[in-house]
């Protein structure tokens, strides 16, 4: 199935794409067909700079367990980081 | 039987007179004129696999064209980057889709080898769009391959510009072939049953086939969802359907 479900969030930071580093403006998160990963569906994240065109994109396609592990690792890392550094 | 064809990029007039990219696959030979097929690509975009489908139609002696529905947002981008850009922007508006399919159909009808007949076929999101186009334009046949949200309403909060279109059924201009998977949830078999009822009540000609053991995207040869038995039978249904509604010239 194509889930169509998409969450778009503004992000601030940088990503490294095919042509090097670029500033990020948005990320989209969706569970849908992957382009490359060998699975019917994956949790996909596109890190984008919508002002720089379609090629300004860093893409990942993760199976559900990997995506949950990554999300937990991100939150855990942030929780352990001294607040004065953030 | 000849199998010579020519295929490549062309530029056509789409919605609002915009010039958009398209992929045209055309039979070459003395066996024309040919019926035309507008191939509406799936949500992952204007990709190599969709172009292969166009060449498959040309091999069966149909003119086939794939309009790049993502051209405006992502001219020249790789298909996956274009699909990601359009998804982030909210998807393809229905009005623009109809205009682009109309432009593609006009391009086929004006082809020197056209027999005057044009059909649409669409996969995934393109299945819904094939139905939408057939309810909005004068066509000779339409095929909906597992299009979601023809009947059902998308979940709240979804940012894509997609809504049910079954209420347009009374405007369906041509016979409709529907090919679905019994294990699909988008659309679920209950939804395609409901669409059958709507089409029957509207007095429209249609035939639906739902394959056991197949889910969404069972025609996609490059994905784990591929189901050879369903896909092969589905292709036979398409050849039969187009043979009856598309192959012979308009009188």
CSV table of C-alpha atoms in Angstrom, one decimal:
chain,number,residue,atom,x,y,z
A,1,UNK,CA,0.0,0.0,0.0
A,2,UNK,CA,0.9,3.6,-0.3
A,3,UNK,CA,0.1,5.0,3.1
A,4,UNK,CA,0.1,8.7,2.1
A,5,UNK,CA,0.7,9.5,5.8
A,6,UNK,CA,3.3,12.1,6.0
A,7,UNK,CA,4.5,14.3,8.9
A,8,UNK,CA,6.5,17.3,8.0
A,9,UNK,CA,8.5,19.1,10.6
A,10,UNK,CA,10.7,22.2,10.3
A,11,UNK,CA,14.3,21.5,11.3
A,12,UNK,CA,17.4,23.5,11.8
A,13,UNK,CA,20.8,22.0,11.1
A,14,UNK,CA,22.8,20.6,8.2
A,15,UNK,CA,22.8,17.5,6.1
A,16,UNK,CA,25.3,16.0,3.7
A,17,UNK,CA,23.9,15.1,0.3
A,18,UNK,CA,25.2,14.0,-3.0
A,19,UNK,CA,26.9,17.4,-3.6
A,20,UNK,CA,28.1,18.0,0.0
A,21,UNK,CA,26.8,19.8,3.0
A,22,UNK,CA,23.8,22.1,3.0
A,23,UNK,CA,21.5,23.7,5.5
A,24,UNK,CA,18.3,21.9,6.3
A,25,UNK,CA,14.8,23.5,6.4
A,26,UNK,CA,12.4,20.6,6.8
A,27,UNK,CA,12.2,16.9,7.4
A,28,UNK,CA,9.4,14.6,6.2
A,29,UNK,CA,8.6,11.3,8.0
A,30,UNK,CA,6.4,8.6,6.5
A,31,UNK,CA,6.0,4.9,6.4
A,32,UNK,CA,5.7,3.8,2.8
A,33,UNK,CA,7.4,2.0,-0.1
A,34,UNK,CA,11.2,2.3,0.0
A,35,UNK,CA,13.1,3.1,-3.2
A,36,UNK,CA,16.1,1.0,-2.2
A,37,UNK,CA,15.7,-0.9,1.0
A,38,UNK,CA,14.7,-4.6,0.5
A,39,UNK,CA,11.3,-4.4,2.3
A,40,UNK,CA,7.7,-3.7,1.2
A,41,UNK,CA,7.5,-0.7,3.6
A,42,UNK,CA,10.0,1.2,5.6
A,43,UNK,CA,10.1,4.3,7.9
A,44,UNK,CA,11.4,6.9,5.6
A,45,UNK,CA,12.9,10.3,6.5
A,46,UNK,CA,13.8,13.0,4.0
A,47,UNK,CA,15.9,15.8,5.3
A,48,UNK,CA,15.3,18.7,2.9
A,49,UNK,CA,16.1,22.2,2.0
A,50,UNK,CA,13.0,23.2,0.1
A,51,UNK,CA,14.6,26.4,-1.1
A,52,UNK,CA,17.5,24.6,-2.8
A,53,UNK,CA,15.6,22.2,-5.0
A,54,UNK,CA,14.9,18.5,-5.1
A,55,UNK,CA,18.5,17.4,-5.0
A,56,UNK,CA,19.1,19.1,-1.6
A,57,UNK,CA,17.9,15.9,0.2
A,58,UNK,CA,19.3,13.3,2.6
A,59,UNK,CA,17.2,10.2,2.6
A,60,UNK,CA,17.1,7.2,4.9
A,61,UNK,CA,14.8,4.1,4.7
A,62,UNK,CA,14.7,2.0,7.9
A,63,UNK,CA,12.8,-1.0,9.0
A,64,UNK,CA,10.4,-0.4,11.8
A,65,UNK,CA,12.6,-1.8,14.6
A,66,UNK,CA,15.6,0.2,13.4
A,67,UNK,CA,13.5,3.3,13.3
A,68,UNK,CA,12.3,2.8,16.8
A,69,UNK,CA,15.8,2.1,18.0
A,70,UNK,CA,17.1,5.3,16.3
A,71,UNK,CA,14.3,7.4,17.8
A,72,UNK,CA,15.0,6.0,21.3
A,73,UNK,CA,18.7,6.6,20.8
A,74,UNK,CA,18.1,10.2,19.8
A,75,UNK,CA,15.9,10.9,22.8
A,76,UNK,CA,18.2,9.1,25.2
A,77,UNK,CA,21.2,11.0,23.9
A,78,UNK,CA,19.4,14.3,24.4
A,79,UNK,CA,18.2,13.3,27.9
A,80,UNK,CA,21.8,12.6,28.9
A,81,UNK,CA,23.2,15.8,27.5
A,82,UNK,CA,23.7,18.6,30.0
A,83,UNK,CA,21.0,21.2,29.3
A,84,UNK,CA,23.6,24.0,29.2
A,85,UNK,CA,24.9,22.5,26.0
A,86,UNK,CA,21.6,22.6,24.2
B,1,UNK,CA,4.4,-9.3,-36.3
B,2,UNK,CA,6.6,-6.3,-36.0
B,3,UNK,CA,7.9,-5.2,-32.6
B,4,UNK,CA,9.8,-2.1,-33.7
B,5,UNK,CA,9.3,1.0,-31.4
B,6,UNK,CA,10.7,4.3,-30.6
B,7,UNK,CA,10.7,5.7,-27.1
B,8,UNK,CA,12.1,8.8,-25.4
B,9,UNK,CA,11.4,12.2,-23.8
B,10,UNK,CA,9.0,14.7,-25.3
B,11,UNK,CA,7.5,17.9,-24.0
B,12,UNK,CA,3.8,18.4,-24.0
B,13,UNK,CA,1.2,21.0,-23.0
B,14,UNK,CA,-0.2,20.2,-19.6
B,15,UNK,CA,-2.6,21.9,-17.2
B,16,UNK,CA,-2.9,25.6,-17.7
B,17,UNK,CA,-0.9,25.4,-20.9
B,18,UNK,CA,2.3,24.6,-18.9
B,19,UNK,CA,5.0,22.7,-20.8
B,20,UNK,CA,5.8,19.5,-19.0
B,21,UNK,CA,8.1,16.5,-19.6
B,22,UNK,CA,6.6,13.2,-20.8
B,23,UNK,CA,7.9,9.9,-22.0
B,24,UNK,CA,6.5,8.7,-25.3
B,25,UNK,CA,6.7,5.1,-26.5
B,26,UNK,CA,5.4,4.6,-30.0
B,27,UNK,CA,5.1,1.6,-32.3
B,28,UNK,CA,6.9,2.0,-35.6
B,29,UNK,CA,5.6,0.1,-38.6
B,30,UNK,CA,2.8,-0.2,-41.1
B,31,UNK,CA,0.4,-1.9,-38.8
B,32,UNK,CA,-1.2,1.2,-37.4
B,33,UNK,CA,-3.2,3.3,-36.6
B,34,UNK,CA,-2.9,2.6,-32.9
B,35,UNK,CA,-4.9,3.2,-29.8
B,36,UNK,CA,-3.3,5.4,-27.2
B,37,UNK,CA,-2.7,4.9,-23.4
B,38,UNK,CA,-1.9,7.6,-20.9
B,39,UNK,CA,0.1,5.8,-18.2
B,40,UNK,CA,-0.2,7.6,-14.8
B,41,UNK,CA,2.8,6.9,-12.7
B,42,UNK,CA,2.6,5.8,-9.1
B,43,UNK,CA,3.4,7.9,-6.1
B,44,UNK,CA,7.2,7.1,-6.2
B,45,UNK,CA,7.3,9.0,-9.4
B,46,UNK,CA,8.2,9.1,-13.0
B,47,UNK,CA,10.6,6.3,-12.8
B,48,UNK,CA,12.4,3.7,-14.9
B,49,UNK,CA,9.7,1.0,-14.0
B,50,UNK,CA,6.9,3.2,-15.3
B,51,UNK,CA,8.8,3.9,-18.5
B,52,UNK,CA,9.1,0.1,-18.9
B,53,UNK,CA,5.3,-0.2,-18.6
B,54,UNK,CA,5.0,2.4,-21.4
B,55,UNK,CA,7.3,0.4,-23.6
B,56,UNK,CA,5.3,-2.7,-22.9
B,57,UNK,CA,2.2,-1.0,-24.3
B,58,UNK,CA,4.2,0.0,-27.4
B,59,UNK,CA,5.3,-3.6,-27.8
B,60,UNK,CA,1.6,-4.5,-27.9
B,61,UNK,CA,1.1,-1.8,-30.6
B,62,UNK,CA,-0.3,1.0,-28.5
B,63,UNK,CA,0.9,4.5,-28.3
B,64,UNK,CA,1.8,5.2,-24.7
B,65,UNK,CA,2.7,8.4,-22.9
B,66,UNK,CA,3.7,9.0,-19.3
B,67,UNK,CA,3.3,12.6,-18.2
B,68,UNK,CA,5.8,13.6,-15.5
B,69,UNK,CA,3.4,14.8,-12.9
B,70,UNK,CA,6.2,16.1,-10.7
B,71,UNK,CA,7.9,18.2,-13.5
B,72,UNK,CA,6.8,21.5,-12.2
B,73,UNK,CA,8.3,21.0,-8.7
B,74,UNK,CA,11.3,19.0,-9.7
B,75,UNK,CA,12.4,19.5,-13.4
B,76,UNK,CA,15.3,17.3,-14.2
B,77,UNK,CA,15.5,15.8,-10.7
B,78,UNK,CA,16.0,12.1,-10.1
B,79,UNK,CA,12.6,10.3,-9.6
B,80,UNK,CA,13.1,9.7,-5.9
B,81,UNK,CA,14.1,13.2,-5.1
B,82,UNK,CA,11.2,14.5,-7.2
B,83,UNK,CA,8.7,12.2,-5.3
B,84,UNK,CA,10.1,13.4,-2.0
B,85,UNK,CA,9.8,17.0,-3.0
B,86,UNK,CA,6.2,16.7,-4.1
B,87,UNK,CA,5.3,14.7,-1.0
B,88,UNK,CA,6.7,17.5,1.1
B,89,UNK,CA,4.8,20.0,-0.9
B,90,UNK,CA,1.4,18.2,-0.3
B,91,UNK,CA,1.1,16.1,-3.5
B,92,UNK,CA,-0.4,16.8,-6.9
B,93,UNK,CA,-3.6,18.8,-6.9
B,94,UNK,CA,-6.5,16.9,-8.6
B,95,UNK,CA,-7.3,19.8,-11.0
B,96,UNK,CA,-3.7,19.9,-12.2
B,97,UNK,CA,-3.7,16.1,-12.7
B,98,UNK,CA,-6.8,16.2,-14.9
B,99,UNK,CA,-5.2,19.0,-17.0
B,100,UNK,CA,-2.0,17.1,-17.4
B,101,UNK,CA,-3.8,13.9,-18.4
B,102,UNK,CA,-5.9,15.9,-20.8
B,103,UNK,CA,-2.7,17.3,-22.4
B,104,UNK,CA,-1.2,13.9,-22.7
B,105,UNK,CA,-4.4,12.5,-24.2
B,106,UNK,CA,-4.5,15.3,-26.7
B,107,UNK,CA,-0.9,14.7,-27.6
B,108,UNK,CA,-1.7,11.0,-28.4
B,109,UNK,CA,-4.8,11.9,-30.4
B,110,UNK,CA,-2.9,14.3,-32.6
B,111,UNK,CA,-0.2,11.7,-33.2
B,112,UNK,CA,0.0,10.8,-36.9
B,113,UNK,CA,-0.4,7.1,-36.0
B,114,UNK,CA,-3.4,7.5,-33.6
B,115,UNK,CA,-6.7,5.7,-34.2
B,116,UNK,CA,-8.4,8.5,-32.2
B,117,UNK,CA,-9.0,6.4,-29.1
B,118,UNK,CA,-7.3,7.0,-25.8
B,119,UNK,CA,-7.4,5.3,-22.4
B,120,UNK,CA,-5.8,5.9,-19.1
B,121,UNK,CA,-4.1,3.4,-16.7
B,122,UNK,CA,-2.7,4.2,-13.3
B,123,UNK,CA,-1.0,2.4,-10.5
B,124,UNK,CA,-1.2,3.2,-6.8
B,125,UNK,CA,-2.1,6.9,-6.4
B,126,UNK,CA,-2.3,6.8,-10.2
B,127,UNK,CA,-5.2,4.3,-10.0
B,128,UNK,CA,-7.3,6.9,-8.2
B,129,UNK,CA,-6.1,9.5,-10.7
B,130,UNK,CA,-7.1,7.2,-13.6
B,131,UNK,CA,-10.6,7.0,-12.2
B,132,UNK,CA,-10.6,10.8,-11.6
B,133,UNK,CA,-9.5,11.5,-15.2
B,134,UNK,CA,-12.1,9.2,-16.7
B,135,UNK,CA,-14.8,11.0,-14.7
B,136,UNK,CA,-13.5,14.4,-15.9
B,137,UNK,CA,-12.5,13.8,-19.5
B,138,UNK,CA,-13.9,12.1,-22.6
B,139,UNK,CA,-11.9,8.8,-22.8
B,140,UNK,CA,-12.5,5.4,-24.4
B,141,UNK,CA,-11.3,3.2,-21.5
B,142,UNK,CA,-9.7,3.5,-18.1
B,143,UNK,CA,-7.9,1.1,-15.8
B,144,UNK,CA,-7.5,1.6,-12.0
B,145,UNK,CA,-4.8,-0.6,-10.5
B,146,UNK,CA,-5.2,-0.6,-6.7
B,147,UNK,CA,-6.0,3.1,-6.3
B,148,UNK,CA,-6.7,4.2,-2.8
B,149,UNK,CA,-9.1,6.9,-1.6
B,150,UNK,CA,-11.6,6.5,-4.5
B,151,UNK,CA,-14.3,5.7,-2.0
B,152,UNK,CA,-12.6,6.1,1.5
B,153,UNK,CA,-11.8,9.4,3.1
B,154,UNK,CA,-8.1,9.8,4.0
B,155,UNK,CA,-7.2,10.0,7.7
B,156,UNK,CA,-7.4,13.4,9.4
B,157,UNK,CA,-4.3,15.5,9.5
B,158,UNK,CA,-2.8,14.0,6.3
B,159,UNK,CA,-1.1,16.8,4.5
B,160,UNK,CA,-1.5,15.4,1.0
B,161,UNK,CA,-4.3,16.9,-1.2
B,162,UNK,CA,-6.2,13.7,-1.7
B,163,UNK,CA,-9.9,13.1,-1.1
B,164,UNK,CA,-12.5,10.6,-2.2
B,165,UNK,CA,-13.7,10.9,-5.8
B,166,UNK,CA,-16.4,8.2,-6.1
B,167,UNK,CA,-19.1,10.9,-6.1
B,168,UNK,CA,-17.9,11.7,-9.6
B,169,UNK,CA,-18.9,8.3,-10.9
B,170,UNK,CA,-22.0,9.5,-12.8
B,171,UNK,CA,-19.6,11.4,-15.0
B,172,UNK,CA,-17.5,8.3,-15.9
B,173,UNK,CA,-17.1,8.6,-19.6
B,174,UNK,CA,-15.9,5.1,-20.5
B,175,UNK,CA,-15.7,1.5,-19.4
B,176,UNK,CA,-13.6,0.9,-16.3
B,177,UNK,CA,-11.3,-2.0,-15.5
B,178,UNK,CA,-10.3,-2.4,-11.8
B,179,UNK,CA,-7.5,-4.7,-10.7
B,180,UNK,CA,-7.1,-5.1,-7.0
B,181,UNK,CA,-5.4,-7.3,-4.3
B,182,UNK,CA,-7.5,-9.1,-1.7
B,183,UNK,CA,-4.8,-8.4,0.9
B,184,UNK,CA,-4.6,-4.7,0.2
B,185,UNK,CA,-5.8,-2.2,2.8
B,186,UNK,CA,-5.6,0.9,0.6
B,187,UNK,CA,-8.0,0.2,-1.1
B,188,UNK,CA,-9.5,-2.6,1.1
B,189,UNK,CA,-11.8,-5.1,-0.7
B,190,UNK,CA,-14.8,-3.6,1.1
B,191,UNK,CA,-14.0,-0.2,-0.6
B,192,UNK,CA,-13.9,-1.7,-4.1
B,193,UNK,CA,-17.2,-3.5,-3.4
B,194,UNK,CA,-18.7,-0.2,-2.5
B,195,UNK,CA,-17.3,1.3,-5.7
B,196,UNK,CA,-18.9,-1.5,-7.7
B,197,UNK,CA,-22.3,-0.7,-6.1
B,198,UNK,CA,-21.8,3.0,-6.9
B,199,UNK,CA,-21.0,2.2,-10.5
B,200,UNK,CA,-23.9,-0.2,-10.9
B,201,UNK,CA,-26.3,2.4,-9.5
B,202,UNK,CA,-24.9,4.9,-11.9
B,203,UNK,CA,-25.4,2.5,-14.8
B,204,UNK,CA,-21.7,2.4,-15.7
B,205,UNK,CA,-19.8,-0.4,-17.5
B,206,UNK,CA,-17.0,-1.8,-15.4
B,207,UNK,CA,-15.3,-5.0,-14.5
B,208,UNK,CA,-13.3,-5.6,-11.3
B,209,UNK,CA,-10.9,-8.4,-10.5
B,210,UNK,CA,-9.6,-9.0,-7.0
B,211,UNK,CA,-6.7,-11.4,-6.7
B,212,UNK,CA,-6.2,-13.6,-3.7
B,213,UNK,CA,-2.7,-13.7,-2.3
B,214,UNK,CA,-1.9,-10.3,-3.7
B,215,UNK,CA,-1.7,-6.9,-1.9
B,216,UNK,CA,-0.9,-3.4,-3.0
B,217,UNK,CA,1.5,-2.9,-5.9
B,218,UNK,CA,1.4,-6.5,-7.1
B,219,UNK,CA,2.4,-5.3,-10.7
B,220,UNK,CA,5.7,-3.8,-9.4
B,221,UNK,CA,8.3,-6.2,-10.6
B,222,UNK,CA,11.1,-4.5,-8.7
B,223,UNK,CA,9.4,-4.7,-5.3
B,224,UNK,CA,8.7,-7.5,-2.7
B,225,UNK,CA,5.0,-6.8,-3.3
B,226,UNK,CA,5.3,-8.3,-6.8
B,227,UNK,CA,2.9,-11.3,-7.3
B,228,UNK,CA,3.6,-12.9,-10.6
B,229,UNK,CA,0.4,-14.9,-11.0
B,230,UNK,CA,-1.8,-11.9,-10.2
B,231,UNK,CA,0.3,-9.6,-12.4
B,232,UNK,CA,0.3,-12.0,-15.4
B,233,UNK,CA,-3.4,-12.5,-15.2
B,234,UNK,CA,-3.9,-8.7,-14.7
B,235,UNK,CA,-1.9,-8.0,-17.9
B,236,UNK,CA,-4.1,-10.5,-19.8
B,237,UNK,CA,-7.2,-8.7,-18.5
B,238,UNK,CA,-5.7,-5.4,-19.7
B,239,UNK,CA,-4.9,-6.7,-23.2
B,240,UNK,CA,-8.5,-8.1,-23.5
B,241,UNK,CA,-10.0,-4.9,-22.2
B,242,UNK,CA,-8.0,-2.6,-24.4
B,243,UNK,CA,-8.5,-5.0,-27.3
B,244,UNK,CA,-12.2,-4.4,-27.0
B,245,UNK,CA,-12.2,-0.7,-26.3
B,246,UNK,CA,-9.1,0.8,-27.7
B,247,UNK,CA,-7.6,-1.2,-30.5
B,248,UNK,CA,-10.0,-0.4,-33.4
B,249,UNK,CA,-10.2,3.0,-35.0
B,250,UNK,CA,-13.1,5.3,-34.2
B,251,UNK,CA,-15.8,5.0,-36.9
